[in-house]
CSV table of N, CA and C in Angstrom, one decimal:
chain,number,residue,atom,x,y,z
A,1,UNK,N,-10.5,-15.2,27.9
A,1,UNK,CA,-10.8,-16.6,28.3
A,1,UNK,C,-11.8,-17.2,27.3
A,2,UNK,N,-12.8,-16.3,27.0
A,2,UNK,CA,-13.9,-16.7,26.1
A,2,UNK,C,-13.3,-17.1,24.7
A,3,UNK,N,-12.4,-16.3,24.2
A,3,UNK,CA,-11.8,-16.4,22.9
A,3,UNK,C,-11.0,-17.8,22.8
A,4,UNK,N,-10.4,-18.2,24.0
A,4,UNK,CA,-9.6,-19.4,23.9
A,4,UNK,C,-10.5,-20.6,23.8
A,5,UNK,N,-11.8,-20.5,24.2
A,5,UNK,CA,-12.7,-21.6,24.0
A,5,UNK,C,-13.3,-21.8,22.6
A,6,UNK,N,-13.1,-20.8,21.8
A,6,UNK,CA,-13.9,-20.8,20.5
A,6,UNK,C,-12.9,-21.5,19.4
A,7,UNK,N,-13.4,-22.6,18.8
A,7,UNK,CA,-12.7,-23.2,17.7
A,7,UNK,C,-13.4,-22.8,16.4
A,8,UNK,N,-12.7,-22.5,15.4
A,8,UNK,CA,-13.4,-22.1,14.1
A,8,UNK,C,-13.0,-23.1,13.0
A,9,UNK,N,-13.9,-23.8,12.6
A,9,UNK,CA,-13.5,-24.8,11.5
A,9,UNK,C,-13.1,-24.1,10.2
A,10,UNK,N,-12.4,-24.7,9.3
A,10,UNK,CA,-11.9,-24.2,8.1
A,10,UNK,C,-13.0,-23.8,7.2
A,11,UNK,N,-14.1,-24.6,7.2
A,11,UNK,CA,-15.2,-24.4,6.2
A,11,UNK,C,-15.9,-23.0,6.7
A,12,UNK,N,-15.9,-22.7,8.0
A,12,UNK,CA,-16.4,-21.4,8.4
A,12,UNK,C,-15.5,-20.1,8.0
A,13,UNK,N,-14.2,-20.5,8.1
A,13,UNK,CA,-13.2,-19.5,7.6
A,13,UNK,C,-13.4,-19.3,6.0
A,14,UNK,N,-13.6,-20.3,5.4
A,14,UNK,CA,-13.9,-20.3,3.9
A,14,UNK,C,-15.1,-19.4,3.5
A,15,UNK,N,-16.1,-19.6,4.4
A,15,UNK,CA,-17.3,-18.8,4.2
A,15,UNK,C,-17.1,-17.3,4.4
A,16,UNK,N,-16.3,-17.1,5.5
A,16,UNK,CA,-16.0,-15.6,5.8
A,16,UNK,C,-15.1,-15.1,4.6
A,17,UNK,N,-14.2,-15.9,4.1
A,17,UNK,CA,-13.4,-15.4,2.9
A,17,UNK,C,-14.2,-15.1,1.7
A,18,UNK,N,-15.1,-16.0,1.4
A,18,UNK,CA,-16.0,-15.8,0.2
A,18,UNK,C,-16.9,-14.6,0.4
A,19,UNK,N,-17.4,-14.3,1.6
A,19,UNK,CA,-18.3,-13.3,1.9
A,19,UNK,C,-17.6,-11.9,1.8
A,20,UNK,N,-16.3,-11.9,1.9
A,20,UNK,CA,-15.6,-10.6,1.9
A,20,UNK,C,-14.5,-10.6,0.8
A,21,UNK,N,-14.8,-11.4,-0.2
A,21,UNK,CA,-13.8,-11.5,-1.4
A,21,UNK,C,-13.3,-10.2,-1.9
A,22,UNK,N,-14.3,-9.2,-2.1
A,22,UNK,CA,-13.9,-8.0,-2.7
A,22,UNK,C,-12.9,-7.1,-1.9
A,23,UNK,N,-13.0,-7.3,-0.6
A,23,UNK,CA,-12.1,-6.6,0.3
A,23,UNK,C,-10.6,-7.2,0.3
A,24,UNK,N,-10.5,-8.3,-0.4
A,24,UNK,CA,-9.1,-8.9,-0.5
A,24,UNK,C,-8.5,-8.8,-1.9
A,25,UNK,N,-9.0,-7.9,-2.6
A,25,UNK,CA,-8.5,-7.6,-3.9
A,25,UNK,C,-7.3,-6.5,-3.8
A,26,UNK,N,-6.2,-6.7,-4.4
A,26,UNK,CA,-5.2,-5.7,-4.4
A,26,UNK,C,-4.9,-5.3,-5.9
A,27,UNK,N,-4.8,-4.0,-6.1
A,27,UNK,CA,-4.7,-3.4,-7.4
A,27,UNK,C,-3.4,-3.7,-8.0
A,28,UNK,N,-3.1,-3.4,-9.3
A,28,UNK,CA,-1.9,-3.5,-9.8
A,28,UNK,C,-1.0,-2.5,-9.2
A,29,UNK,N,0.2,-2.8,-8.8
A,29,UNK,CA,1.1,-1.9,-8.1
A,29,UNK,C,2.6,-2.1,-8.5
A,30,UNK,N,3.4,-1.0,-8.3
A,30,UNK,CA,4.8,-1.1,-8.5
A,30,UNK,C,5.6,-0.5,-7.4
A,31,UNK,N,6.7,-1.1,-7.1
A,31,UNK,CA,7.6,-0.5,-6.1
A,31,UNK,C,8.6,0.3,-6.9
A,32,UNK,N,8.7,1.6,-6.6
A,32,UNK,CA,9.4,2.6,-7.4
A,32,UNK,C,10.3,3.5,-6.6
A,33,UNK,N,11.3,3.9,-7.2
A,33,UNK,CA,12.1,5.0,-6.7
A,33,UNK,C,12.2,6.1,-7.7
A,34,UNK,N,12.5,7.4,-7.3
A,34,UNK,CA,12.6,8.4,-8.3
A,34,UNK,C,13.5,9.5,-7.8
A,35,UNK,N,14.0,10.3,-8.8
A,35,UNK,CA,14.8,11.4,-8.6
A,35,UNK,C,14.1,12.5,-9.2
A,36,UNK,N,13.7,13.5,-8.5
A,36,UNK,CA,13.0,14.7,-9.0
A,36,UNK,C,13.8,16.0,-8.9
A,37,UNK,N,13.9,16.6,-10.1
A,37,UNK,CA,14.4,18.0,-10.2
A,37,UNK,C,13.2,18.9,-10.6
A,38,UNK,N,13.0,19.8,-9.6
A,38,UNK,CA,11.8,20.6,-9.8
A,38,UNK,C,11.9,21.7,-10.8
A,39,UNK,N,10.7,21.9,-11.5
A,39,UNK,CA,10.7,23.1,-12.5
A,39,UNK,C,9.6,24.0,-12.1
A,40,UNK,N,8.9,23.8,-11.1
A,40,UNK,CA,7.7,24.7,-10.7
A,40,UNK,C,8.2,26.1,-10.5
A,41,UNK,N,7.6,27.0,-11.1
A,41,UNK,CA,8.0,28.4,-10.9
A,41,UNK,C,9.3,28.9,-11.5
A,42,UNK,N,9.9,28.0,-12.3
A,42,UNK,CA,11.2,28.3,-13.0
A,42,UNK,C,11.0,29.0,-14.3
A,43,UNK,N,11.9,29.7,-14.8
A,43,UNK,CA,11.9,30.4,-16.2
A,43,UNK,C,12.3,29.3,-17.1
A,44,UNK,N,12.0,29.5,-18.4
A,44,UNK,CA,12.3,28.5,-19.5
A,44,UNK,C,13.8,28.3,-19.5
A,45,UNK,N,14.7,29.3,-19.4
A,45,UNK,CA,16.1,29.0,-19.4
A,45,UNK,C,16.5,28.0,-18.3
A,46,UNK,N,15.9,28.3,-17.2
A,46,UNK,CA,16.3,27.4,-16.0
A,46,UNK,C,15.7,25.9,-16.3
A,47,UNK,N,14.6,25.9,-16.9
A,47,UNK,CA,14.0,24.5,-17.1
A,47,UNK,C,15.0,23.7,-18.1
A,48,UNK,N,15.5,24.4,-19.0
A,48,UNK,CA,16.5,23.7,-20.0
A,48,UNK,C,17.6,23.3,-19.3
A,49,UNK,N,18.1,24.0,-18.3
A,49,UNK,CA,19.3,23.7,-17.5
A,49,UNK,C,19.0,22.4,-16.6
A,50,UNK,N,17.8,22.4,-16.1
A,50,UNK,CA,17.3,21.4,-15.2
A,50,UNK,C,17.2,20.2,-16.0
A,51,UNK,N,16.7,20.2,-17.2
A,51,UNK,CA,16.5,19.0,-18.0
A,51,UNK,C,17.8,18.5,-18.4
A,52,UNK,N,18.9,19.3,-18.7
A,52,UNK,CA,20.2,18.8,-19.0
A,52,UNK,C,20.7,18.1,-17.8
A,53,UNK,N,20.6,18.6,-16.6
A,53,UNK,CA,21.1,18.0,-15.3
A,53,UNK,C,20.4,16.7,-15.1
A,54,UNK,N,19.1,16.6,-15.4
A,54,UNK,CA,18.3,15.3,-15.3
A,54,UNK,C,19.0,14.3,-16.2
A,55,UNK,N,19.2,14.7,-17.5
A,55,UNK,CA,19.8,13.8,-18.5
A,55,UNK,C,21.2,13.3,-18.0
A,56,UNK,N,22.0,14.2,-17.4
A,56,UNK,CA,23.3,13.8,-16.8
A,56,UNK,C,23.1,12.7,-15.7
A,57,UNK,N,22.2,12.9,-14.8
A,57,UNK,CA,21.9,12.0,-13.8
A,57,UNK,C,21.4,10.7,-14.3
A,58,UNK,N,20.6,10.8,-15.4
A,58,UNK,CA,20.0,9.5,-16.0
A,58,UNK,C,21.3,8.7,-16.5
A,59,UNK,N,22.2,9.4,-17.2
A,59,UNK,CA,23.3,8.7,-17.7
A,59,UNK,C,24.1,8.0,-16.6
A,60,UNK,N,24.3,8.7,-15.4
A,60,UNK,CA,25.0,8.1,-14.3
A,60,UNK,C,24.3,6.8,-13.8
A,61,UNK,N,23.0,6.9,-13.6
A,61,UNK,CA,22.3,5.7,-13.1
A,61,UNK,C,22.2,4.5,-14.1
A,62,UNK,N,22.1,4.9,-15.3
A,62,UNK,CA,22.2,3.9,-16.4
A,62,UNK,C,23.6,3.3,-16.5
A,63,UNK,N,24.5,4.1,-16.2
A,63,UNK,CA,26.0,3.7,-16.3
A,63,UNK,C,26.3,2.8,-15.1
A,64,UNK,N,25.5,2.6,-14.1
A,64,UNK,CA,25.8,1.8,-13.0
A,64,UNK,C,25.9,2.4,-11.7
A,65,UNK,N,25.8,3.8,-11.6
A,65,UNK,CA,25.8,4.4,-10.3
A,65,UNK,C,24.6,4.0,-9.5
A,66,UNK,N,24.8,3.9,-8.2
A,66,UNK,CA,23.7,3.4,-7.3
A,66,UNK,C,22.6,4.5,-7.3
A,67,UNK,N,21.4,4.0,-7.7
A,67,UNK,CA,20.3,4.9,-7.8
A,67,UNK,C,19.9,5.6,-6.5
A,68,UNK,N,19.9,4.8,-5.4
A,68,UNK,CA,19.6,5.4,-4.1
A,68,UNK,C,20.5,6.5,-3.7
A,69,UNK,N,21.8,6.3,-3.9
A,69,UNK,CA,22.7,7.3,-3.6
A,69,UNK,C,22.6,8.6,-4.4
A,70,UNK,N,22.4,8.4,-5.7
A,70,UNK,CA,22.1,9.6,-6.6
A,70,UNK,C,20.9,10.3,-6.3
A,71,UNK,N,19.9,9.6,-5.9
A,71,UNK,CA,18.6,10.1,-5.4
A,71,UNK,C,18.8,11.0,-4.1
A,72,UNK,N,19.5,10.4,-3.2
A,72,UNK,CA,19.7,11.0,-1.8
A,72,UNK,C,20.4,12.3,-2.1
A,73,UNK,N,21.4,12.4,-3.0
A,73,UNK,CA,22.3,13.5,-3.2
A,73,UNK,C,21.6,14.6,-4.1
A,74,UNK,N,20.7,14.2,-4.9
A,74,UNK,CA,20.3,15.1,-6.0
A,74,UNK,C,18.7,15.4,-6.0
A,75,UNK,N,17.9,14.5,-5.5
A,75,UNK,CA,16.4,14.6,-5.7
A,75,UNK,C,15.9,15.8,-4.8
A,76,UNK,N,15.0,16.5,-5.3
A,76,UNK,CA,14.4,17.6,-4.6
A,76,UNK,C,13.1,17.2,-4.0
A,77,UNK,N,12.8,16.0,-4.1
A,77,UNK,CA,11.6,15.4,-3.3
A,77,UNK,C,12.0,15.2,-1.9
A,78,UNK,N,11.8,16.0,-1.0
A,78,UNK,CA,12.3,16.0,0.4
A,78,UNK,C,11.7,14.8,1.0
A,79,UNK,N,10.6,14.3,0.7
A,79,UNK,CA,10.0,13.1,1.4
A,79,UNK,C,10.7,11.8,1.0
A,80,UNK,N,11.1,11.6,-0.3
A,80,UNK,CA,11.6,10.4,-0.7
A,80,UNK,C,13.1,10.4,-0.8
A,81,UNK,N,13.7,11.6,-1.0
A,81,UNK,CA,15.3,11.7,-1.2
A,81,UNK,C,16.0,11.1,0.0
A,82,UNK,N,15.5,11.3,1.2
A,82,UNK,CA,16.2,10.7,2.4
A,82,UNK,C,16.1,9.3,2.4
A,83,UNK,N,15.2,8.6,1.6
A,83,UNK,CA,15.1,7.2,1.6
A,83,UNK,C,15.6,6.7,0.3
A,84,UNK,N,16.5,7.4,-0.3
A,84,UNK,CA,17.1,6.9,-1.6
A,84,UNK,C,16.1,7.0,-2.8
A,85,UNK,N,15.2,7.9,-2.7
A,85,UNK,CA,14.1,8.1,-3.8
A,85,UNK,C,13.0,7.0,-3.7
A,86,UNK,N,13.0,6.3,-2.6
A,86,UNK,CA,12.0,5.2,-2.5
A,86,UNK,C,10.5,5.7,-2.3
A,87,UNK,N,9.7,5.4,-3.1
A,87,UNK,CA,8.2,5.8,-3.0
A,87,UNK,C,7.4,4.6,-2.4
A,88,UNK,N,8.0,3.6,-2.2
A,88,UNK,CA,7.3,2.4,-1.7
A,88,UNK,C,6.3,1.8,-2.8
A,89,UNK,N,5.3,1.2,-2.5
A,89,UNK,CA,4.4,0.6,-3.4
A,89,UNK,C,3.4,1.7,-3.9
A,90,UNK,N,3.3,1.9,-5.2
A,90,UNK,CA,2.3,2.9,-5.7
A,90,UNK,C,1.4,2.2,-6.7
A,91,UNK,N,0.1,2.7,-6.7
A,91,UNK,CA,-0.9,2.1,-7.5
A,91,UNK,C,-1.5,3.2,-8.3
A,92,UNK,N,-2.4,2.8,-9.3
A,92,UNK,CA,-3.0,3.6,-10.2
A,92,UNK,C,-3.9,4.6,-9.4
A,93,UNK,N,-3.8,5.8,-9.8
A,93,UNK,CA,-4.7,6.8,-9.1
A,93,UNK,C,-3.9,7.6,-8.0
A,94,UNK,N,-2.8,7.1,-7.6
A,94,UNK,CA,-2.0,7.9,-6.6
A,94,UNK,C,-1.1,8.9,-7.1
A,95,UNK,N,-0.8,8.8,-8.4
A,95,UNK,CA,0.3,9.6,-9.0
A,95,UNK,C,-0.3,10.5,-10.1
A,96,UNK,N,0.5,11.6,-10.5
A,96,UNK,CA,0.1,12.4,-11.6
A,96,UNK,C,0.2,11.5,-12.9
A,97,UNK,N,-0.7,11.7,-13.9
A,97,UNK,CA,-0.8,10.9,-15.0
A,97,UNK,C,0.4,10.5,-15.7
A,98,UNK,N,1.3,11.5,-16.0
A,98,UNK,CA,2.6,11.1,-16.8
A,98,UNK,C,3.5,10.2,-16.0
A,99,UNK,N,3.5,10.5,-14.6
A,99,UNK,CA,4.4,9.6,-13.8
A,99,UNK,C,3.8,8.2,-13.7
A,100,UNK,N,2.5,8.1,-13.5
A,100,UNK,CA,1.8,6.8,-13.4
A,100,UNK,C,1.9,6.0,-14.7
A,101,UNK,N,1.8,6.6,-15.8
A,101,UNK,CA,2.0,6.0,-17.1
A,101,UNK,C,3.4,5.4,-17.2
A,102,UNK,N,4.4,6.2,-16.9
A,102,UNK,CA,5.7,5.6,-16.9
A,102,UNK,C,5.9,4.4,-16.0
A,103,UNK,N,5.6,4.7,-14.7
A,103,UNK,CA,5.8,3.6,-13.7
A,103,UNK,C,5.1,2.3,-14.0
A,104,UNK,N,3.8,2.4,-14.4
A,104,UNK,CA,3.0,1.2,-14.6
A,104,UNK,C,3.2,0.5,-15.9
A,105,UNK,N,4.1,1.1,-16.7
A,105,UNK,CA,4.5,0.6,-18.0
A,105,UNK,C,5.9,-0.1,-18.0
A,106,UNK,N,6.6,0.1,-16.9
A,106,UNK,CA,8.0,-0.3,-16.8
A,106,UNK,C,8.1,-1.8,-16.2
A,107,UNK,N,9.2,-2.4,-16.5
A,107,UNK,CA,9.5,-3.7,-16.0
A,107,UNK,C,10.4,-3.5,-14.7
A,108,UNK,N,10.5,-4.4,-13.8
A,108,UNK,CA,11.4,-4.4,-12.7
A,108,UNK,C,12.8,-4.2,-13.1
A,109,UNK,N,13.5,-3.4,-12.5
A,109,UNK,CA,15.0,-3.1,-12.9
A,109,UNK,C,15.1,-2.0,-13.9
A,110,UNK,N,14.0,-1.6,-14.6
A,110,UNK,CA,14.1,-0.7,-15.7
A,110,UNK,C,14.2,0.8,-15.1
A,111,UNK,N,14.9,1.6,-15.8
A,111,UNK,CA,15.1,3.1,-15.4
A,111,UNK,C,14.6,3.8,-16.6
A,112,UNK,N,13.8,4.8,-16.4
A,112,UNK,CA,13.3,5.7,-17.4
A,112,UNK,C,13.4,7.1,-17.0
A,113,UNK,N,13.6,7.9,-18.0
A,113,UNK,CA,13.6,9.4,-17.8
A,113,UNK,C,14.0,10.1,-19.0
A,114,UNK,N,14.1,11.4,-19.0
A,114,UNK,CA,13.3,12.2,-18.0
A,114,UNK,C,11.8,12.1,-18.3
A,115,UNK,N,11.1,12.0,-17.2
A,115,UNK,CA,9.6,12.0,-17.2
A,115,UNK,C,9.1,13.3,-16.7
A,116,UNK,N,8.5,14.1,-17.6
A,116,UNK,CA,8.1,15.5,-17.3
A,116,UNK,C,6.7,15.5,-16.7
A,117,UNK,N,6.5,16.1,-15.5
A,117,UNK,CA,5.3,16.3,-14.9
A,117,UNK,C,5.1,17.8,-14.5
A,118,UNK,N,4.0,18.0,-13.9
A,118,UNK,CA,3.8,19.4,-13.4
A,118,UNK,C,4.8,19.8,-12.3
A,119,UNK,N,5.5,18.8,-11.7
A,119,UNK,CA,6.5,19.1,-10.7
A,119,UNK,C,7.9,19.3,-11.1
A,120,UNK,N,8.1,18.7,-12.2
A,120,UNK,CA,9.5,18.9,-12.9
A,120,UNK,C,9.9,17.6,-13.6
A,121,UNK,N,11.1,17.3,-13.6
A,121,UNK,CA,11.7,16.1,-14.4
A,121,UNK,C,12.0,15.0,-13.4
A,122,UNK,N,11.6,13.8,-13.7
A,122,UNK,CA,11.7,12.7,-12.8
A,122,UNK,C,12.6,11.7,-13.6
A,123,UNK,N,13.4,10.9,-12.8
A,123,UNK,CA,14.1,9.7,-13.3
A,123,UNK,C,13.5,8.6,-12.5
A,124,UNK,N,13.0,7.6,-13.1
A,124,UNK,CA,12.2,6.6,-12.4
A,124,UNK,C,12.8,5.2,-12.5
A,125,UNK,N,12.9,4.5,-11.4
A,125,UNK,CA,13.3,3.1,-11.5
A,125,UNK,C,12.3,2.3,-10.8
A,126,UNK,N,11.8,1.2,-11.5
A,126,UNK,CA,10.9,0.3,-10.9
A,126,UNK,C,11.6,-0.9,-10.4
A,127,UNK,N,11.4,-1.2,-9.1
A,127,UNK,CA,12.1,-2.3,-8.4
A,127,UNK,C,11.3,-3.6,-8.4
A,128,UNK,N,10.0,-3.5,-8.4
A,128,UNK,CA,9.2,-4.7,-8.4
A,128,UNK,C,7.8,-4.3,-9.0
A,129,UNK,N,7.1,-5.3,-9.4
A,129,UNK,CA,5.7,-5.1,-9.9
A,129,UNK,C,4.9,-6.3,-9.5
A,130,UNK,N,3.6,-5.9,-9.3
A,130,UNK,CA,2.6,-7.0,-8.9
A,130,UNK,C,1.3,-6.8,-9.7
A,131,UNK,N,0.9,-7.7,-10.4
A,131,UNK,CA,-0.4,-7.5,-11.1
A,131,UNK,C,-1.6,-7.5,-10.0
A,132,UNK,N,-2.7,-7.0,-10.5
A,132,UNK,CA,-3.9,-7.0,-9.7
A,132,UNK,C,-4.2,-8.5,-9.3
A,133,UNK,N,-4.7,-8.7,-8.1
A,133,UNK,CA,-4.9,-10.1,-7.7
A,133,UNK,C,-5.9,-10.1,-6.5
A,134,UNK,N,-6.4,-11.3,-6.2
A,134,UNK,CA,-7.2,-11.5,-5.0
A,134,UNK,C,-6.2,-12.3,-4.1
A,135,UNK,N,-6.0,-11.8,-2.9
A,135,UNK,CA,-5.2,-12.5,-2.0
A,135,UNK,C,-5.8,-13.9,-1.6
A,136,UNK,N,-4.9,-14.9,-1.8
A,136,UNK,CA,-5.4,-16.2,-1.5
A,136,UNK,C,-5.8,-16.5,-0.1
A,137,UNK,N,-6.8,-17.4,0.0
A,137,UNK,CA,-7.3,-17.9,1.4
A,137,UNK,C,-6.3,-18.3,2.3
A,138,UNK,N,-5.2,-19.0,1.9
A,138,UNK,CA,-4.2,-19.5,2.8
A,138,UNK,C,-3.4,-18.3,3.4
A,139,UNK,N,-3.3,-17.3,2.6
A,139,UNK,CA,-2.5,-16.1,3.1
A,139,UNK,C,-3.3,-15.3,4.1
A,140,UNK,N,-4.6,-15.5,4.1
A,140,UNK,CA,-5.4,-14.7,5.0
A,140,UNK,C,-6.1,-15.5,6.1
A,141,UNK,N,-5.8,-16.8,6.1
A,141,UNK,CA,-6.4,-17.8,7.0
A,141,UNK,C,-6.4,-17.3,8.5
A,142,UNK,N,-5.2,-16.9,9.0
A,142,UNK,CA,-5.1,-16.7,10.4
A,142,UNK,C,-5.8,-15.2,10.7
A,143,UNK,N,-5.7,-14.3,9.8
A,143,UNK,CA,-6.4,-13.0,10.0
A,143,UNK,C,-8.0,-13.3,10.0
A,144,UNK,N,-8.4,-14.2,9.1
A,144,UNK,CA,-9.9,-14.5,9.1
A,144,UNK,C,-10.2,-15.2,10.4
A,145,UNK,N,-9.4,-16.1,10.9
A,145,UNK,CA,-9.7,-16.8,12.1
A,145,UNK,C,-9.8,-15.8,13.4
A,146,UNK,N,-8.9,-14.9,13.5
A,146,UNK,CA,-8.9,-13.9,14.5
A,146,UNK,C,-10.2,-13.0,14.4
A,147,UNK,N,-10.6,-12.6,13.2
A,147,UNK,CA,-11.8,-11.8,13.0
A,147,UNK,C,-13.1,-12.6,13.4
A,148,UNK,N,-13.1,-13.8,13.0
A,148,UNK,CA,-14.4,-14.7,13.3
A,148,UNK,C,-14.5,-14.9,14.8
A,149,UNK,N,-13.3,-15.2,15.4
A,149,UNK,CA,-13.3,-15.3,16.9
A,149,UNK,C,-13.8,-14.1,17.6
A,150,UNK,N,-13.2,-13.0,17.2
A,150,UNK,CA,-13.6,-11.7,17.7
A,150,UNK,C,-15.1,-11.4,17.6
A,151,UNK,N,-15.6,-11.7,16.5
A,151,UNK,CA,-17.1,-11.5,16.2
A,151,UNK,C,-17.9,-12.5,17.1
A,152,UNK,N,-17.5,-13.7,17.3
A,152,UNK,CA,-18.2,-14.7,18.1
A,152,UNK,C,-18.1,-14.2,19.6
A,153,UNK,N,-16.9,-13.7,20.0
A,153,UNK,CA,-16.8,-13.3,21.4
A,153,UNK,C,-17.7,-12.1,21.7
A,154,UNK,N,-17.8,-11.2,20.7
A,154,UNK,CA,-18.7,-10.0,20.8
A,154,UNK,C,-20.1,-10.5,20.9
A,155,UNK,N,-20.5,-11.4,20.1
A,155,UNK,CA,-21.9,-11.9,20.1
A,155,UNK,C,-22.2,-12.6,21.5
A,156,UNK,N,-21.3,-13.5,21.9
A,156,UNK,CA,-21.5,-14.1,23.2
A,156,UNK,C,-21.6,-13.2,24.4
A,157,UNK,N,-20.7,-12.2,24.4
A,157,UNK,CA,-20.7,-11.1,25.4
A,157,UNK,C,-22.0,-10.4,25.4
A,158,UNK,N,-22.6,-10.1,24.2
A,158,UNK,CA,-23.8,-9.3,24.0
A,158,UNK,C,-25.0,-10.2,24.5
A,159,UNK,N,-24.9,-11.5,24.2
A,159,UNK,CA,-25.9,-12.4,24.8
A,159,UNK,C,-25.9,-12.5,26.2
A,160,UNK,N,-24.7,-12.6,26.8
A,160,UNK,CA,-24.5,-12.7,28.3
A,160,UNK,C,-25.1,-11.4,28.9
A,161,UNK,N,-24.7,-10.2,28.3
A,161,UNK,CA,-25.1,-8.9,28.9
A,161,UNK,C,-26.7,-8.8,28.8
A,162,UNK,N,-27.2,-9.3,27.8
A,162,UNK,CA,-28.8,-9.3,27.7
A,162,UNK,C,-29.3,-10.3,28.7
A,163,UNK,N,-28.7,-11.4,29.0
A,163,UNK,CA,-29.2,-12.3,30.0
A,163,UNK,C,-29.1,-11.7,31.3
A,164,UNK,N,-28.0,-11.0,31.7
A,164,UNK,CA,-27.9,-10.4,32.9
A,164,UNK,C,-28.9,-9.3,33.2
A,165,UNK,N,-29.1,-8.5,32.2
A,165,UNK,CA,-30.1,-7.4,32.2
A,165,UNK,C,-31.5,-8.0,32.5
A,166,UNK,N,-31.9,-9.0,31.8
A,166,UNK,CA,-33.1,-9.7,32.0
A,166,UNK,C,-33.3,-10.2,33.5
A,167,UNK,N,-32.2,-10.8,33.9
A,167,UNK,CA,-32.3,-11.3,35.3
A,167,UNK,C,-32.4,-10.2,36.3
A,168,UNK,N,-31.7,-9.0,36.1
A,168,UNK,CA,-31.8,-7.9,36.9
A,168,UNK,C,-33.1,-7.3,37.0
A,169,UNK,N,-33.8,-7.2,35.7
A,169,UNK,CA,-35.1,-6.6,35.7
A,169,UNK,C,-36.1,-7.5,36.5
A,170,UNK,N,-35.9,-8.8,36.4
A,170,UNK,CA,-36.9,-9.7,37.0
A,170,UNK,C,-36.7,-9.7,38.5
A,171,UNK,N,-35.4,-9.7,39.0
A,171,UNK,CA,-35.1,-9.8,40.4
A,171,UNK,C,-34.0,-8.7,40.8
A,172,UNK,N,-34.4,-7.4,40.9
A,172,UNK,CA,-33.4,-6.5,41.2
A,172,UNK,C,-32.7,-6.7,42.6
A,173,UNK,N,-33.5,-7.3,43.5
A,173,UNK,CA,-32.9,-7.6,44.8
A,173,UNK,C,-31.8,-8.7,44.8
A,174,UNK,N,-31.7,-9.5,43.7
A,174,UNK,CA,-30.6,-10.4,43.7
A,174,UNK,C,-29.4,-10.0,42.8
A,175,UNK,N,-29.2,-8.7,42.7
A,175,UNK,CA,-28.2,-8.1,41.9
A,175,UNK,C,-26.8,-8.6,42.3
A,176,UNK,N,-26.6,-8.9,43.6
A,176,UNK,CA,-25.3,-9.5,44.0
A,176,UNK,C,-25.0,-10.7,43.4
């Protein structure tokens, strides 16, 4: 009930936005898929065979095969293979350096491989990219409004609790 009575003007929201600007920064990121063929613990002869298979799969996807289907059937990354190789949005610092360098240098729609990492050989497809940015005020306006209202409700409830406590200390017999 208290929250429904609180109106927050846009200038107050703008102040809240400016005060928390750093928390509204999003890093450079890419939406990526990959196909991983693992080489961990494999002998050199096996690694060469795995690299050839990776190159064959790369030809397939560059030739028009559906990347998600090829990933589901062939990727050894159990977490992403079931999602067609989808890694969702990835940012700098989340990935091993070789993989990060490839993903963050690619354009949307581009397919690259084989990318060798400590895990094995990857075929990478970038589906979308976003530059680092500060989320705009208009995009955050309603979230800011809810946060400011919640903060004001908390402050009013705290003030009311303090007033009730003071009244009880003065006149404990009037507690009812």
